[in-house]
Amino acid sequence: MLEKVKAYISKNQLSAEDGDSLWCVIDVDRWPQKQIEELHAFCAQKDNWHLVISNPSIEIWLLYHKRTDLSGLGIQTANDAKQALDKIEKGGYYYIKYLPLMLDAIENARNADSNPNGYMPELLQTKVYQLGRALYERMGKVRFEKFVASLPGIEKEILKRKMRNKRS
């Protein structure tokens, strides 16, 4: 995993000194603890390189868009999290429904974080809210609201392109 990150940095000529940011978003169900620790140590070398983790899977972040507390959902594994998300939102994640709720997710996940200064979240916790907060702060309230308002138009354009590609 670390070699992929280094290759990405090199290929894209990212430089923390030039103000570039790198955000590695992972979950614990796919990566051995040793690799997570190596990636954390690597990212900790630069102020603008970050590692954010969801435990056990990214679905925890998505669930915080819809829930303030995940303790009653019976989640122990990534598969449990996927099933819980599907029960709450048939079909699971759909960005048009979730992006407008990002500020709720940031607040819910931050409030649930039992170790806000640590890098490894406990089960049913996520650090992805840190990335969400950084994106929101970078965009600002007005641009974020405009982006959310533009989502239906973006969806229409995506569907048009898919239809054109099918005909080609």
XYZ file of N, CA, C and O in Angstrom:
672
model
N 0.827 -1.185 0.000
C 0.000 0.000 0.000
C 0.875 1.253 0.000
O 0.603 2.180 -0.755
N 1.893 1.277 0.827
C 2.765 2.439 0.933
C 3.459 2.716 -0.404
O 3.604 3.873 -0.799
N 3.853 1.661 -1.101
C 4.512 1.849 -2.392
C 3.569 2.498 -3.401
O 3.986 3.338 -4.205
N 2.280 2.152 -3.357
C 1.292 2.781 -4.237
C 1.162 4.271 -3.928
O 1.053 5.101 -4.823
N 1.169 4.610 -2.655
C 1.067 6.017 -2.251
C 2.295 6.789 -2.729
O 2.178 7.883 -3.295
N 3.466 6.225 -2.533
C 4.702 6.882 -2.979
C 4.698 7.067 -4.494
O 5.106 8.121 -5.003
N 4.234 6.063 -5.224
C 4.163 6.164 -6.686
C 3.187 7.263 -7.104
O 3.462 8.030 -8.043
N 2.062 7.366 -6.389
C 1.076 8.413 -6.686
C 1.678 9.798 -6.455
O 1.518 10.701 -7.276
N 2.374 9.962 -5.357
C 3.010 11.243 -5.037
C 4.013 11.600 -6.124
O 4.041 12.737 -6.619
N 4.816 10.651 -6.527
C 5.831 10.890 -7.547
C 5.196 11.212 -8.898
O 5.562 12.194 -9.556
N 4.238 10.393 -9.310
C 3.585 10.583 -10.612
C 2.911 11.948 -10.709
O 2.949 12.606 -11.741
N 2.278 12.363 -9.633
C 1.530 13.626 -9.635
C 2.346 14.800 -9.109
O 1.820 15.894 -8.967
N 3.604 14.548 -8.804
C 4.539 15.571 -8.345
C 3.981 16.380 -7.171
O 4.057 17.607 -7.138
N 3.411 15.664 -6.204
C 2.879 16.330 -5.022
C 4.016 16.780 -4.118
O 4.998 16.070 -3.937
N 3.831 17.942 -3.532
C 4.850 18.480 -2.639
C 4.162 19.184 -1.474
O 3.459 20.178 -1.676
N 4.373 18.668 -0.282
C 3.816 19.310 0.911
C 4.361 20.730 1.040
O 3.657 21.641 1.488
N 5.609 20.919 0.627
C 6.235 22.245 0.723
C 5.541 23.260 -0.197
O 5.544 24.453 0.073
N 4.935 22.775 -1.286
C 4.212 23.656 -2.211
C 2.737 23.802 -1.840
O 1.970 24.423 -2.570
N 2.357 23.206 -0.731
C 0.977 23.326 -0.276
C 0.046 22.222 -0.746
O -1.158 22.275 -0.493
N 0.588 21.220 -1.456
C -0.252 20.109 -1.891
C -0.675 19.277 -0.681
O 0.089 19.108 0.262
N -1.880 18.754 -0.747
C -2.380 17.869 0.300
C -2.547 16.470 -0.259
O -2.869 16.297 -1.430
N -2.339 15.505 0.583
C -2.562 14.110 0.250
C -3.437 13.522 1.346
O -3.133 13.670 2.533
N -4.518 12.901 0.940
C -5.420 12.253 1.890
C -5.544 10.784 1.510
O -6.049 10.471 0.427
N -5.094 9.909 2.357
C -5.247 8.470 2.176
C -6.466 8.049 2.987
O -6.499 8.267 4.202
N -7.446 7.485 2.329
C -8.684 7.059 2.971
C -8.756 5.538 2.874
O -8.803 4.993 1.769
N -8.729 4.882 4.019
C -8.752 3.423 4.040
C -9.701 2.928 5.121
O -10.150 3.697 5.968
N -9.966 1.631 5.057
C -10.697 1.000 6.147
C -9.887 -0.175 6.657
O -8.894 -0.558 6.043
N -10.276 -0.704 7.792
C -9.442 -1.722 8.436
C -9.740 -3.140 7.967
O -8.973 -4.048 8.253
N -10.822 -3.334 7.234
C -11.173 -4.699 6.845
C -10.303 -5.240 5.715
O -10.278 -6.437 5.484
N -9.545 -4.388 5.032
C -8.743 -4.852 3.898
C -7.239 -4.775 4.120
O -6.486 -5.275 3.292
N -6.804 -4.130 5.163
C -5.375 -3.867 5.313
C -4.850 -4.427 6.627
O -5.430 -4.187 7.679
N -3.733 -5.130 6.569
C -3.111 -5.612 7.812
C -2.654 -4.426 8.675
O -2.261 -3.378 8.152
N -2.706 -4.602 9.975
C -2.339 -3.541 10.911
C -0.945 -3.000 10.630
O -0.716 -1.788 10.708
N -0.005 -3.849 10.276
C 1.373 -3.418 10.000
C 1.410 -2.416 8.837
O 2.103 -1.404 8.908
N 0.649 -2.685 7.785
C 0.613 -1.759 6.646
C -0.038 -0.430 7.025
O 0.393 0.631 6.580
N -1.068 -0.503 7.858
C -1.725 0.734 8.322
C -0.732 1.570 9.134
O -0.635 2.784 8.947
N 0.017 0.922 10.004
C 1.014 1.630 10.820
C 2.106 2.250 9.955
O 2.532 3.386 10.199
N 2.545 1.538 8.917
C 3.557 2.082 8.005
C 3.027 3.307 7.264
O 3.732 4.307 7.132
N 1.798 3.217 6.794
C 1.200 4.354 6.082
C 1.014 5.544 7.026
O 1.268 6.686 6.646
N 0.607 5.265 8.258
C 0.457 6.344 9.240
C 1.793 7.039 9.491
O 1.880 8.270 9.495
N 2.840 6.261 9.697
C 4.172 6.839 9.947
C 4.631 7.675 8.754
O 5.208 8.754 8.926
N 4.366 7.196 7.560
C 4.744 7.929 6.354
C 3.984 9.256 6.269
O 4.582 10.314 6.054
N 2.680 9.214 6.436
C 1.865 10.435 6.332
C 2.189 11.427 7.441
O 2.087 12.642 7.236
N 2.581 10.945 8.594
C 2.895 11.812 9.731
C 4.144 12.649 9.497
O 4.389 13.615 10.224
N 4.920 12.326 8.470
C 6.149 13.064 8.183
C 5.883 14.473 7.632
O 6.750 15.337 7.713
N 4.707 14.688 7.059
C 4.380 15.970 6.432
C 3.053 16.486 6.989
O 2.108 15.723 7.169
N 2.981 17.789 7.212
C 1.753 18.375 7.746
C 0.568 18.232 6.798
O -0.572 18.185 7.244
N 0.822 18.216 5.495
C -0.270 18.191 4.519
C -0.595 16.790 4.015
O -1.319 16.644 3.043
N -0.014 15.766 4.624
C -0.331 14.392 4.259
C -1.117 13.781 5.405
O -0.722 13.874 6.568
N -2.227 13.156 5.062
C -3.162 12.689 6.083
C -3.591 11.255 5.811
O -3.731 10.842 4.663
N -3.861 10.555 6.861
C -4.448 9.228 6.790
C -5.732 9.255 7.596
O -5.722 9.644 8.773
N -6.838 8.902 6.967
C -8.111 8.804 7.678
C -8.665 7.401 7.461
O -8.636 6.866 6.357
N -9.146 6.826 8.542
C -9.525 5.415 8.562
C -10.957 5.270 9.072
O -11.371 5.977 9.987
N -11.681 4.319 8.479
C -12.995 3.914 8.981
C -12.884 2.489 9.499
O -12.231 1.654 8.881
N -13.554 2.229 10.614
C -13.472 0.917 11.235
C -14.868 0.327 11.438
O -15.643 0.880 12.219
N -15.254 -0.746 10.768
C -14.400 -1.602 9.966
C -14.324 -1.221 8.495
O -13.451 -1.703 7.792
N -15.239 -0.357 8.011
C -15.275 -0.075 6.580
C -15.791 1.342 6.329
O -16.298 2.015 7.228
N -15.699 1.772 5.078
C -16.123 3.123 4.699
C -17.620 3.331 4.934
O -18.071 4.462 5.116
N -18.372 2.250 4.977
C -19.804 2.382 5.236
C -20.102 3.039 6.579
O -21.163 3.640 6.758
N -19.166 2.967 7.514
C -19.352 3.643 8.807
C -19.490 5.150 8.575
O -20.380 5.797 9.136
N -18.616 5.705 7.735
C -18.708 7.131 7.384
C -20.064 7.422 6.759
O -20.728 8.398 7.101
N -20.499 6.577 5.852
C -21.777 6.802 5.176
C -22.950 6.694 6.149
O -23.907 7.472 6.053
N -22.870 5.778 7.097
C -23.943 5.648 8.088
C -24.077 6.903 8.944
O -25.185 7.267 9.347
N -22.964 7.586 9.195
C -23.040 8.814 9.997
C -23.735 9.949 9.246
O -24.118 10.949 9.855
N -23.945 9.795 7.965
C -24.753 10.776 7.236
C -26.219 10.675 7.653
O -26.960 11.652 7.562
N -26.613 9.496 8.099
C -28.021 9.230 8.411
C -28.305 9.001 9.890
O -29.451 9.039 10.311
N -27.243 8.719 10.674
C -27.430 8.369 12.084
C -26.434 9.108 12.967
O -25.297 9.332 12.576
N -26.874 9.447 14.177
C -25.961 10.046 15.151
C -25.271 8.979 15.991
O -24.203 9.212 16.537
N -25.898 7.803 16.097
C -25.380 6.725 16.937
C -25.522 5.407 16.183
O -26.605 5.078 15.708
N -24.434 4.663 16.088
C -24.452 3.400 15.352
C -24.475 2.181 16.269
O -24.488 1.048 15.799
N -24.508 2.405 17.573
C -24.354 1.303 18.522
C -25.468 0.272 18.440
O -25.240 -0.899 18.723
N -26.655 0.628 18.043
C -27.758 -0.326 18.008
C -27.909 -1.077 16.700
O -28.885 -1.811 16.514
N -26.962 -0.928 15.792
C -27.108 -1.530 14.467
C -26.505 -2.932 14.353
O -26.618 -3.568 13.305
N -25.861 -3.424 15.398
C -25.310 -4.773 15.390
C -24.148 -4.963 14.432
O -23.972 -6.046 13.880
N -23.333 -3.949 14.254
C -22.216 -4.019 13.309
C -20.956 -4.512 14.004
O -20.516 -3.933 14.988
N -20.402 -5.577 13.464
C -19.108 -6.094 13.912
C -18.124 -6.200 12.750
O -16.924 -6.159 12.956
N -18.659 -6.368 11.533
C -17.820 -6.575 10.356
C -18.195 -5.590 9.251
O -19.238 -4.927 9.325
N -17.356 -5.549 8.224
C -17.644 -4.703 7.067
C -18.949 -5.134 6.404
O -19.748 -4.292 5.973
N -19.189 -6.427 6.331
C -20.430 -6.914 5.733
C -21.644 -6.459 6.537
O -22.670 -6.079 5.970
N -21.519 -6.481 7.861
C -22.606 -5.977 8.723
C -22.892 -4.509 8.415
O -24.046 -4.091 8.362
N -21.829 -3.726 8.222
C -21.988 -2.297 7.932
C -22.688 -2.095 6.594
O -23.565 -1.236 6.467
N -22.311 -2.887 5.601
C -22.961 -2.803 4.280
C -24.446 -3.131 4.395
O -25.293 -2.461 3.798
N -24.767 -4.168 5.155
C -26.167 -4.552 5.331
C -26.952 -3.479 6.081
O -28.098 -3.183 5.739
N -26.338 -2.889 7.103
C -26.999 -1.818 7.857
C -27.266 -0.616 6.958
O -28.352 -0.022 7.012
N -26.304 -0.270 6.125
C -26.483 0.862 5.202
C -27.617 0.568 4.230
O -28.457 1.444 3.967
N -27.674 -0.649 3.717
C -28.729 -1.021 2.774
C -30.111 -0.979 3.424
O -31.090 -0.621 2.781
N -30.182 -1.331 4.714
C -31.468 -1.267 5.416
C -31.925 0.175 5.609
O -33.110 0.485 5.541
N -30.984 1.055 5.862
C -31.306 2.468 6.077
C -31.620 3.169 4.767
O -32.522 3.999 4.688
N -30.876 2.820 3.736
C -31.038 3.437 2.418
C -30.984 2.328 1.387
O -29.906 1.827 1.069
N -32.148 1.905 0.887
C -32.199 0.819 -0.093
C -31.241 1.111 -1.235
O -31.257 2.192 -1.807
N -30.387 0.141 -1.517
C -29.393 0.324 -2.567
C -28.098 0.909 -2.054
O -27.130 1.023 -2.793
N -28.062 1.308 -0.784
C -26.833 1.838 -0.200
C -26.555 3.274 -0.588
O -27.453 4.084 -0.729
N -25.292 3.544 -0.826
C -24.823 4.907 -1.076
C -25.266 5.427 -2.432
O -25.108 4.765 -3.454
N -25.798 6.629 -2.451
C -26.114 7.354 -3.673
C -25.767 8.809 -3.400
O -26.383 9.462 -2.561
N -24.770 9.319 -4.100
C -24.178 10.610 -3.750
C -25.169 11.759 -3.710
O -25.015 12.684 -2.915
N -26.208 11.742 -4.526
C -27.174 12.853 -4.521
C -27.896 12.937 -3.173
O -28.255 14.010 -2.736
N -28.079 11.804 -2.524
C -28.745 11.800 -1.218
C -27.768 12.056 -0.072
O -28.159 12.560 0.971
N -26.499 11.687 -0.251
C -25.543 11.747 0.851
C -24.743 13.048 0.914
O -24.493 13.551 2.007
N -24.327 13.588 -0.213
C -23.512 14.809 -0.169
C -24.206 15.972 0.542
O -23.561 16.691 1.302
N -25.511 16.174 0.355
C -26.156 17.258 1.108
C -26.125 17.056 2.622
O -26.307 18.013 3.380
N -25.875 15.827 3.061
C -25.850 15.510 4.493
C -24.433 15.488 5.067
O -24.230 15.070 6.206
N -23.456 15.951 4.295
C -22.063 15.847 4.731
C -21.802 16.590 6.049
O -21.072 16.100 6.899
N -22.392 17.743 6.229
C -22.158 18.482 7.479
C -22.706 17.710 8.682
O -22.094 17.705 9.753
N -23.846 17.038 8.498
C -24.375 16.178 9.566
C -23.409 15.040 9.854
O -23.137 14.714 11.010
N -22.889 14.432 8.793
C -21.950 13.316 8.962
C -20.694 13.762 9.690
O -20.184 13.045 10.562
N -20.185 14.936 9.340
C -18.994 15.458 10.013
C -19.261 15.601 11.507
O -18.474 15.147 12.340
N -20.363 16.200 11.833
C -20.720 16.412 13.244
C -20.953 15.081 13.966
O -20.442 14.861 15.068
N -21.716 14.193 13.347
C -22.034 12.908 13.978
C -20.776 12.069 14.208
O -20.584 11.504 15.283
N -19.924 11.986 13.187
C -18.705 11.172 13.309
C -17.726 11.802 14.292
O -17.075 11.085 15.059
N -17.623 13.130 14.276
C -16.729 13.812 15.226
C -17.196 13.569 16.657
O -16.395 13.266 17.547
N -18.484 13.672 16.882
C -19.026 13.437 18.227
C -18.834 11.992 18.684
O -18.691 11.732 19.876
N -18.831 11.059 17.760
C -18.666 9.644 18.100
C -17.199 9.249 18.292
O -16.922 8.185 18.852
N -16.286 10.083 17.858
C -14.861 9.757 17.904
C -14.366 9.790 19.352
O -14.219 10.852 19.945
N -14.072 8.612 19.884
C -13.635 8.519 21.281
C -12.166 8.890 21.470
O -11.719 9.051 22.599
N -11.428 9.043 20.373
C -10.015 9.402 20.460
C -9.686 10.381 19.325
O -9.016 10.013 18.358
N -10.154 11.629 19.428
C -9.990 12.572 18.316
C -8.538 12.901 17.975
O -8.250 13.319 16.853
N -7.618 12.695 18.891
C -6.211 12.997 18.610
C -5.437 11.798 18.075
O -4.310 11.940 17.619
N -6.039 10.617 18.136
C -5.386 9.420 17.617
C -5.731 9.213 16.152
O -6.647 9.829 15.623
N -5.002 8.331 15.518
C -5.268 8.088 14.102
C -6.136 6.863 13.859
O -6.773 6.748 12.812
N -6.169 5.927 14.810
C -6.910 4.686 14.605
C -8.260 4.758 15.309
O -8.324 4.856 16.535
N -9.349 4.718 14.545
C -10.674 4.769 15.169
C -11.065 3.422 15.777
O -10.635 2.363 15.322
N -11.876 3.486 16.792
C -12.444 2.282 17.392
C -13.514 1.724 16.449
O -13.937 2.412 15.515
N -13.974 0.524 16.709
C -15.052 -0.070 15.939
C -16.259 0.869 15.944
O -16.598 1.441 16.986
N -16.879 1.044 14.816
C -18.034 1.923 14.585
C -17.654 3.401 14.586
O -18.514 4.267 14.743
N -16.369 3.673 14.417
C -15.916 5.059 14.352
C -15.124 5.280 13.070
O -14.671 4.328 12.431
N -14.988 6.522 12.710
C -14.298 6.891 11.481
C -13.574 8.211 11.677
O -14.007 9.047 12.472
N -12.498 8.372 10.944
C -11.772 9.646 10.926
C -12.029 10.401 9.619
O -11.476 11.470 9.404
N -12.879 9.866 8.747
C -13.136 10.494 7.451
C -13.772 11.881 7.619
O -13.655 12.731 6.748
N -14.379 12.129 8.765
C -14.929 13.465 9.019
C -13.850 14.537 8.920
O -14.142 15.693 8.579
N -12.603 14.184 9.204
C -11.512 15.158 9.099
C -11.330 15.613 7.652
O -11.112 16.792 7.391
N -11.432 14.687 6.714
C -11.369 15.038 5.296
C -12.600 15.852 4.909
O -12.479 16.864 4.216
N -13.759 15.429 5.349
C -14.982 16.186 5.054
C -14.894 17.615 5.551
O -15.245 18.560 4.837
N -14.393 17.779 6.766
C -14.239 19.126 7.337
C -13.239 19.945 6.529
O -13.470 21.119 6.239
N -12.117 19.326 6.131
C -11.105 20.040 5.351
C -11.661 20.466 3.991
O -11.407 21.591 3.535
N -12.436 19.597 3.352
C -13.044 19.957 2.061
C -14.037 21.107 2.222
O -14.055 22.042 1.421
N -14.855 21.012 3.264
C -15.838 22.064 3.502
C -15.151 23.402 3.787
O -15.543 24.438 3.246
N -14.133 23.371 4.606
C -13.411 24.612 4.915
C -12.743 25.187 3.670
O -12.703 26.398 3.484
N -12.238 24.315 2.812
C -11.591 24.755 1.575
C -12.608 25.374 0.614
O -12.357 26.388 -0.023
N -13.791 24.756 0.521
C -14.834 25.248 -0.373
C -15.522 26.488 0.190
O -15.844 27.402 -0.556
N -15.785 26.468 1.452
C -16.580 27.522 2.070
C -18.065 27.209 1.938
O -18.486 26.404 1.107
N -18.835 27.853 2.773
C -20.264 27.577 2.847
C -20.977 27.840 1.521
O -21.760 27.016 1.051
N -20.710 28.978 0.913
C -21.432 29.366 -0.303
C -21.145 28.392 -1.443
O -22.058 27.903 -2.109
N -19.870 28.078 -1.685
C -19.536 27.148 -2.771
C -20.059 25.743 -2.491
O -20.502 25.046 -3.410
N -20.023 25.318 -1.222
C -20.558 24.009 -0.886
C -22.055 23.962 -1.194
O -22.543 23.005 -1.808
N -22.780 24.978 -0.779
C -24.229 25.009 -1.032
C -24.536 25.048 -2.528
O -25.471 24.395 -2.993
N -23.743 25.790 -3.296
C -23.933 25.817 -4.748
C -23.657 24.444 -5.356
O -24.365 24.000 -6.255
N -22.605 23.788 -4.872
C -22.279 22.457 -5.368
C -23.422 21.487 -5.095
O -23.852 20.744 -5.982
N -23.925 21.483 -3.876
C -25.023 20.590 -3.520
C -26.246 20.888 -4.390
O -26.907 19.969 -4.888
N -26.527 22.163 -4.610
C -27.673 22.539 -5.441
C -27.485 22.093 -6.896
O -28.460 21.852 -7.606
N -26.254 21.973 -7.330
C -25.982 21.580 -8.723
C -26.022 20.066 -8.945
O -25.948 19.607 -10.091
N -26.128 19.275 -7.899
C -26.065 17.815 -8.036
C -27.096 17.237 -9.005
O -26.742 16.373 -9.818
N -28.354 17.677 -8.981
C -29.297 17.116 -9.967
C -28.866 17.381 -11.413
O -29.002 16.511 -12.267
N -28.306 18.540 -11.686
C -27.812 18.836 -13.028
C -26.627 17.970 -13.403
O -26.504 17.520 -14.549
N -25.757 17.732 -12.454
C -24.608 16.853 -12.687
C -25.100 15.441 -13.004
O -24.614 14.797 -13.933
N -26.088 14.981 -12.261
C -26.656 13.659 -12.485
C -27.245 13.555 -13.893
O -27.040 12.564 -14.591
N -27.967 14.585 -14.316
C -28.540 14.587 -15.669
C -27.458 14.474 -16.723
O -27.591 13.739 -17.696
N -26.394 15.231 -16.548
C -25.289 15.214 -17.510
C -24.615 13.845 -17.549
O -24.274 13.336 -18.619
N -24.438 13.223 -16.414
C -23.856 11.874 -16.364
C -24.739 10.886 -17.123
O -24.245 10.069 -17.902
N -26.037 10.962 -16.897
C -26.952 10.062 -17.591
C -26.930 10.289 -19.098
O -26.965 9.335 -19.881
N -26.866 11.540 -19.527
C -26.784 11.853 -20.963
C -25.530 11.231 -21.571
O -25.582 10.644 -22.651
N -24.407 11.378 -20.893
C -23.151 10.811 -21.404
C -23.221 9.295 -21.491
O -22.732 8.700 -22.446
N -23.820 8.671 -20.487
C -23.956 7.214 -20.522
C -24.799 6.767 -21.705
O -24.473 5.789 -22.374
N -25.874 7.488 -21.967
C -26.736 7.156 -23.100
C -25.997 7.332 -24.418
O -26.109 6.493 -25.312
N -25.234 8.414 -24.553
C -24.436 8.630 -25.777
C -23.414 7.520 -25.964
O -23.220 7.042 -27.073
N -22.754 7.121 -24.873
C -21.749 6.065 -24.955
C -22.363 4.723 -25.337
O -21.742 3.937 -26.035
N -23.585 4.447 -24.872
C -24.256 3.197 -25.219
C -24.590 3.161 -26.711
O -24.546 2.113 -27.338
N -24.972 4.316 -27.259
C -25.333 4.393 -28.677
C -24.109 4.287 -29.575
O -24.211 3.865 -30.706
N -22.959 4.678 -29.047
C -21.732 4.677 -29.870
C -21.167 3.306 -30.092
O -21.372 2.358 -29.519
